[in-house]
């Protein structure tokens, strides 16, 4: 038995019936009968544990079926995966309650079921009946028509979505990784489904989904999204999503790719008192004519993940530009990388390591695209499409 002060709140608040005891075994809490038995060796009565009555969870007591005759009446529910996500999403639940008071249970349950079972809506109602979610939040409407209405209502309430995302922030000194992701859509009534090129060079109707991904000392999560037309470039959308997200904390550093690099965007971040680490396009004016022909002609070198990286730093009035060359991957000037940053206190090695953290958002989009299969949408209008994006976000 653990000490009382070590017990979680749902255990300390549990009203234990008479002649029972609570046991903590392998990370789970159980309710047992407690009996009194006479011990002839001591000629005294002592308390002993009886049969298992059930498991105690945040949702109450889950009784144990004990009679063989009841075996045919058992109702089986998936519990482990639901409980895992429930324990790790307290902040999400609280914020959904705040911003979607009338539908948060439905939204939250759909988000967990899609994570556990897959993204197809037509199977959610069946999965709900087989999950402990149906006991935790009973009588939720998850039919096809109900889910269609949920998507439409969510899409109409972009302001609540915006406030929800804005209420979940990482550390003030965090890095914001920014990138775009293209979602194919053949719909004629989704306004942002416009012709454009995706990463596979497909010229098809698509939506440009811009994401801000938060990376801090103890957190990494997608923080904010907004959709744009497929013809809109990442760089031209940056100032708009920055303004809408309202990220103005001192110490935040934006880490983008070449698509977000422009003098206007750098000036915007400077004016907002924000930092940036953004790569420059090849042949840029900062390093033009300054790229060494041989690795040994760089100013210094360091090791990154077992590879030698050569670097030179060029200081300007408002920024530093660091020039890198990885000889394990490249053998010509075409393989060099130059990065501009207004964090002049960082050396080249630190800037390089921070920039490489962009792999976090690249992995996020790989999961979004390949694992969760959110690479295209068959939703036929603006409001359900926005609702679909928000459920994907959760």
XYZ file of C-alpha atoms in Angstrom:
394
model
C 0.000 0.000 0.000
C 1.183 3.503 -0.807
C 0.959 6.377 1.569
C -2.252 8.416 1.489
C -0.533 11.575 0.244
C 0.870 9.637 -2.733
C -2.566 8.625 -3.962
C -4.114 10.415 -6.955
C -7.147 12.594 -6.387
C -9.635 10.110 -7.832
C -8.491 7.556 -5.220
C -8.617 9.913 -2.240
C -12.119 10.998 -3.334
C -13.332 7.418 -3.867
C -16.015 6.420 -1.338
C -14.858 3.017 -0.187
C -17.674 0.670 0.891
C -17.530 -0.955 4.315
C -15.513 -4.157 4.668
C -13.324 -3.330 1.666
C -9.765 -2.119 1.069
C -7.880 -0.420 -1.773
C -4.669 -1.930 -3.142
C -2.132 -0.434 -5.560
C -0.633 -3.177 -7.754
C 1.609 -2.586 -10.800
C 0.416 0.965 -11.285
C -3.314 0.173 -11.013
C -5.805 0.578 -8.158
C -8.047 -2.284 -7.093
C -10.893 -2.754 -4.594
C -10.851 -5.947 -2.497
C -13.103 -7.410 0.137
C -11.654 -7.198 3.674
C -12.640 -9.940 6.098
C -11.973 -10.796 9.704
C -10.527 -14.250 10.367
C -9.789 -15.952 13.684
C -6.149 -16.997 14.113
C -5.912 -19.922 16.564
C -2.156 -19.440 17.024
C -2.674 -15.976 18.496
C -6.230 -16.609 19.667
C -7.138 -13.272 18.089
C -9.008 -12.078 15.019
C -7.048 -10.512 12.184
C -8.048 -8.793 8.960
C -7.345 -10.540 5.644
C -8.012 -9.632 2.013
C -10.902 -11.277 0.264
C -11.909 -11.492 -3.380
C -11.239 -8.811 -5.988
C -14.276 -6.580 -6.502
C -13.029 -4.430 -9.394
C -10.658 -1.794 -10.716
C -10.850 1.847 -9.550
C -10.389 4.395 -12.344
C -10.951 8.119 -12.761
C -14.441 7.217 -13.946
C -15.297 5.120 -10.877
C -15.297 1.417 -10.066
C -15.166 -1.058 -12.952
C -16.679 -4.234 -11.421
C -15.181 -7.626 -12.014
C -17.403 -10.331 -13.507
C -17.099 -13.413 -11.332
C -19.960 -15.747 -12.205
C -19.507 -18.256 -15.006
C -23.224 -17.982 -15.751
C -22.737 -14.299 -16.579
C -20.057 -14.970 -19.191
C -22.525 -14.802 -22.055
C -23.764 -11.391 -20.824
C -20.350 -9.726 -20.699
C -19.930 -6.379 -22.436
C -16.325 -6.015 -23.586
C -14.807 -2.513 -23.771
C -11.341 -1.433 -24.873
C -9.844 0.343 -21.862
C -6.046 0.611 -21.980
C -5.551 2.945 -24.953
C -8.421 5.215 -23.910
C -7.104 5.467 -20.351
C -3.590 6.245 -21.603
C -4.742 9.183 -23.723
C -7.129 10.374 -21.017
C -4.284 10.576 -18.497
C -2.086 12.570 -20.916
C -4.644 15.078 -22.199
C -5.911 16.911 -19.130
C -4.979 20.337 -20.517
C -6.727 19.570 -23.805
C -9.935 18.593 -21.989
C -9.900 21.716 -19.847
C -9.383 24.018 -22.836
C -12.048 22.238 -24.892
C -14.497 22.667 -21.995
C -13.678 26.377 -21.943
C -13.963 27.118 -25.652
C -16.517 24.472 -26.766
C -18.780 24.087 -23.708
C -21.675 22.531 -25.622
C -19.766 19.962 -27.673
C -16.419 19.323 -25.972
C -17.209 15.726 -24.987
C -18.081 14.867 -28.568
C -14.970 16.648 -29.938
C -12.665 15.057 -27.351
C -14.027 11.562 -27.856
C -13.788 11.794 -31.641
C -10.170 12.973 -31.353
C -9.191 9.976 -29.198
C -11.103 7.422 -31.278
C -9.506 8.694 -34.504
C -6.070 8.477 -32.915
C -6.595 4.915 -31.694
C -8.601 3.431 -34.555
C -7.920 5.587 -37.619
C -9.348 8.653 -39.269
C -12.434 7.266 -41.040
C -15.586 8.824 -39.637
C -18.007 6.136 -40.770
C -16.574 3.634 -38.281
C -16.404 5.950 -35.269
C -19.815 5.076 -33.863
C -18.953 1.348 -33.818
C -15.558 2.028 -32.249
C -17.253 4.237 -29.657
C -19.547 1.383 -28.582
C -16.523 -0.918 -28.209
C -14.480 1.615 -26.235
C -14.541 2.641 -22.593
C -15.357 6.093 -23.993
C -19.004 4.984 -24.197
C -18.981 4.517 -20.414
C -16.943 7.636 -19.638
C -19.149 9.871 -21.808
C -22.349 7.929 -22.548
C -24.993 8.680 -25.168
C -22.798 10.767 -27.486
C -24.179 11.356 -30.976
C -21.604 9.923 -33.382
C -23.724 8.855 -36.344
C -22.768 10.027 -39.833
C -25.298 12.840 -39.742
C -24.203 13.896 -36.244
C -20.551 14.000 -37.269
C -21.418 16.020 -40.374
C -23.185 18.541 -38.145
C -20.191 18.568 -35.755
C -17.753 19.326 -38.585
C -19.969 22.105 -39.912
C -20.412 23.737 -36.501
C -16.690 23.520 -35.769
C -15.857 25.099 -39.115
C -18.220 27.970 -38.440
C -16.464 28.719 -35.183
C -12.918 29.512 -36.320
C -12.681 32.103 -33.536
C -13.121 29.422 -30.853
C -10.545 27.272 -32.664
C -8.135 30.220 -32.723
C -8.639 30.915 -29.006
C -8.206 27.228 -28.146
C -4.880 27.017 -29.984
C -3.723 30.320 -28.523
C -4.452 29.103 -24.985
C -2.001 26.195 -25.277
C 1.501 27.590 -25.492
C 4.953 26.257 -24.757
C 7.784 27.896 -22.832
C 8.495 31.566 -23.508
C 11.999 30.708 -24.675
C 10.770 28.119 -27.142
C 11.491 27.697 -30.827
C 8.646 27.991 -33.324
C 9.200 25.796 -36.354
C 7.170 27.052 -39.305
C 6.351 25.106 -42.449
C 3.627 24.466 -45.008
C 1.860 21.262 -46.014
C -0.256 20.747 -49.141
C -3.588 18.891 -48.949
C -5.143 17.802 -52.213
C -8.830 18.578 -52.683
C -10.996 18.118 -55.750
C -13.884 20.040 -54.231
C -15.323 22.909 -56.267
C -16.808 24.538 -53.160
C -13.728 24.700 -50.890
C -12.483 28.222 -51.545
C -8.850 27.503 -50.721
C -8.652 24.477 -53.043
C -6.664 26.262 -55.745
C -4.214 25.050 -58.350
C -0.653 24.916 -57.073
C 2.418 22.714 -56.760
C 3.015 20.395 -53.819
C 6.292 18.782 -52.734
C 5.784 16.044 -55.331
C 5.420 18.704 -58.055
C 1.783 17.809 -58.704
C -0.096 20.716 -60.204
C -3.532 20.027 -58.756
C -6.183 21.811 -56.663
C -4.845 21.922 -53.125
C -4.962 23.786 -49.829
C -1.796 25.222 -48.328
C -1.844 24.357 -44.618
C 0.673 26.491 -42.682
C 1.718 25.196 -39.258
C 3.564 26.666 -36.301
C 5.211 23.872 -34.314
C 6.369 24.601 -30.753
C 9.625 23.118 -29.510
C 10.805 23.787 -25.946
C 12.866 22.186 -23.207
C 10.114 19.766 -22.213
C 7.541 19.959 -24.975
C 7.091 19.487 -28.699
C 3.668 19.880 -30.265
C 1.775 21.492 -33.162
C 0.761 24.877 -31.774
C -1.178 26.698 -34.477
C -2.458 26.203 -38.017
C -4.235 28.170 -40.698
C -5.275 27.231 -44.212
C -4.504 29.269 -47.323
C -5.141 28.921 -51.027
C -3.012 26.452 -52.938
C -1.646 29.313 -55.043
C -0.360 31.146 -51.931
C 3.323 30.653 -51.150
C 4.536 29.897 -47.642
C 6.487 33.126 -47.370
C 3.591 35.372 -48.355
C 1.326 33.757 -45.734
C 3.813 34.130 -42.882
C 2.933 37.658 -41.753
C -0.775 36.799 -41.670
C -0.458 33.665 -39.526
C 2.015 35.429 -37.239
C -0.499 38.223 -36.692
C -3.451 35.893 -36.117
C -1.559 33.573 -33.751
C -0.577 36.575 -31.647
C 2.877 35.261 -30.804
C 4.725 38.246 -29.395
C 6.623 36.866 -26.394
C 10.214 37.972 -26.049
C 12.663 35.118 -26.486
C 10.709 33.196 -29.118
C 12.821 32.133 -32.094
C 11.283 31.257 -35.458
C 13.015 28.531 -37.447
C 11.828 28.389 -41.053
C 12.940 27.048 -44.399
C 13.923 28.898 -47.562
C 10.283 29.381 -48.524
C 9.801 31.783 -45.607
C 12.973 33.771 -46.241
C 12.393 37.362 -47.342
C 13.653 40.719 -46.182
C 10.072 41.706 -45.382
C 9.572 38.691 -43.078
C 12.898 39.270 -41.310
C 12.019 42.932 -40.813
C 8.592 41.923 -39.497
C 10.168 39.660 -36.874
C 12.686 42.349 -35.938
C 9.884 44.880 -35.494
C 7.989 42.443 -33.256
C 11.062 41.856 -31.111
C 11.192 38.199 -32.191
C 14.195 36.125 -33.233
C 14.677 34.073 -36.375
C 16.955 31.408 -37.828
C 16.190 31.060 -41.530
C 18.278 29.626 -44.399
C 19.086 31.775 -47.418
C 18.744 30.810 -51.043
C 21.887 29.885 -52.932
C 23.658 32.791 -54.560
C 22.352 35.285 -52.013
C 24.112 38.639 -51.697
C 25.359 37.938 -48.162
C 27.762 35.137 -49.202
C 28.174 35.851 -52.900
C 31.864 35.543 -53.766
C 32.695 34.386 -50.213
C 32.181 30.618 -50.538
C 35.543 28.811 -50.113
C 36.491 26.314 -52.791
C 38.021 23.889 -50.278
C 36.720 22.807 -46.843
C 39.971 23.769 -45.135
C 39.492 27.352 -46.277
C 36.513 27.745 -43.912
C 37.166 29.541 -40.616
C 36.581 26.549 -38.333
C 34.905 23.171 -38.085
C 32.892 21.118 -35.606
C 31.339 17.678 -35.364
C 27.601 17.097 -35.703
C 26.248 13.556 -35.330
C 29.650 12.122 -36.136
C 30.192 14.229 -39.280
C 32.595 17.096 -39.820
C 30.905 20.422 -40.555
C 32.985 23.344 -41.841
C 31.760 26.872 -41.167
C 32.432 30.569 -41.576
C 30.541 33.484 -40.012
C 29.901 36.895 -41.572
C 28.757 39.661 -39.219
C 26.421 42.423 -40.393
C 24.857 45.306 -38.526
C 21.507 43.651 -37.875
C 22.325 39.963 -38.275
C 24.897 37.212 -38.662
C 25.095 34.906 -41.650
C 26.662 31.494 -41.072
C 27.974 29.462 -44.001
C 28.193 25.665 -43.599
C 29.543 22.773 -45.597
C 29.052 19.073 -44.801
C 31.717 17.141 -46.702
C 30.079 13.787 -45.925
C 27.082 14.797 -48.025
C 28.365 17.289 -50.557
C 31.483 17.862 -52.619
C 30.678 21.149 -54.324
C 29.433 24.660 -53.647
C 25.901 23.443 -54.480
C 25.933 21.584 -51.160
C 26.609 24.560 -48.939
C 24.052 25.988 -46.541
C 23.862 29.596 -45.390
C 21.665 30.666 -42.485
C 20.675 34.178 -41.460
C 19.834 34.973 -37.832
C 19.379 38.033 -35.628
C 20.498 36.002 -32.600
C 24.029 37.339 -32.802
C 24.981 35.850 -29.441
C 24.824 32.323 -30.892
C 27.859 30.804 -32.567
C 27.747 28.846 -35.815
C 27.610 25.466 -34.132
C 24.637 26.477 -31.997
C 22.764 27.921 -34.989
C 23.378 24.753 -37.009
C 22.099 22.513 -34.193
C 18.979 24.649 -33.716
C 18.213 24.656 -37.433
C 18.497 20.861 -37.549
C 15.625 20.688 -35.055
C 13.378 21.380 -38.036
C 13.326 17.616 -38.379
C 10.659 17.702 -35.653
C 8.120 19.477 -37.867
C 9.148 17.417 -40.887
C 8.422 14.285 -38.865
C 5.107 15.821 -37.774
C 4.039 16.301 -41.390
C 5.234 12.800 -42.264
C 2.930 11.490 -39.535
C 0.135 13.807 -40.723
C 0.549 12.582 -44.299
C 1.583 8.920 -44.113
C 0.537 7.548 -40.722
C -2.738 9.428 -40.227
C -3.519 9.662 -43.985
C -4.522 13.341 -43.845
C -3.006 14.000 -47.274
C -6.256 14.644 -49.089
C -9.845 15.532 -48.324
C -13.170 14.651 -49.925
C -15.107 17.194 -47.853
C -17.135 19.391 -50.131
C -17.435 22.810 -48.481
C -15.498 25.340 -46.409
C -17.028 24.773 -42.969
C -16.701 20.941 -42.761
C -13.181 21.234 -44.172
C -12.141 23.638 -41.390
C -13.758 21.349 -38.802
C -11.843 18.395 -40.272
C -8.556 20.315 -40.001
C -9.231 21.053 -36.330
C -9.986 17.428 -35.493
C -6.779 16.483 -37.303
C -4.956 19.062 -35.185
C -6.256 17.514 -31.959
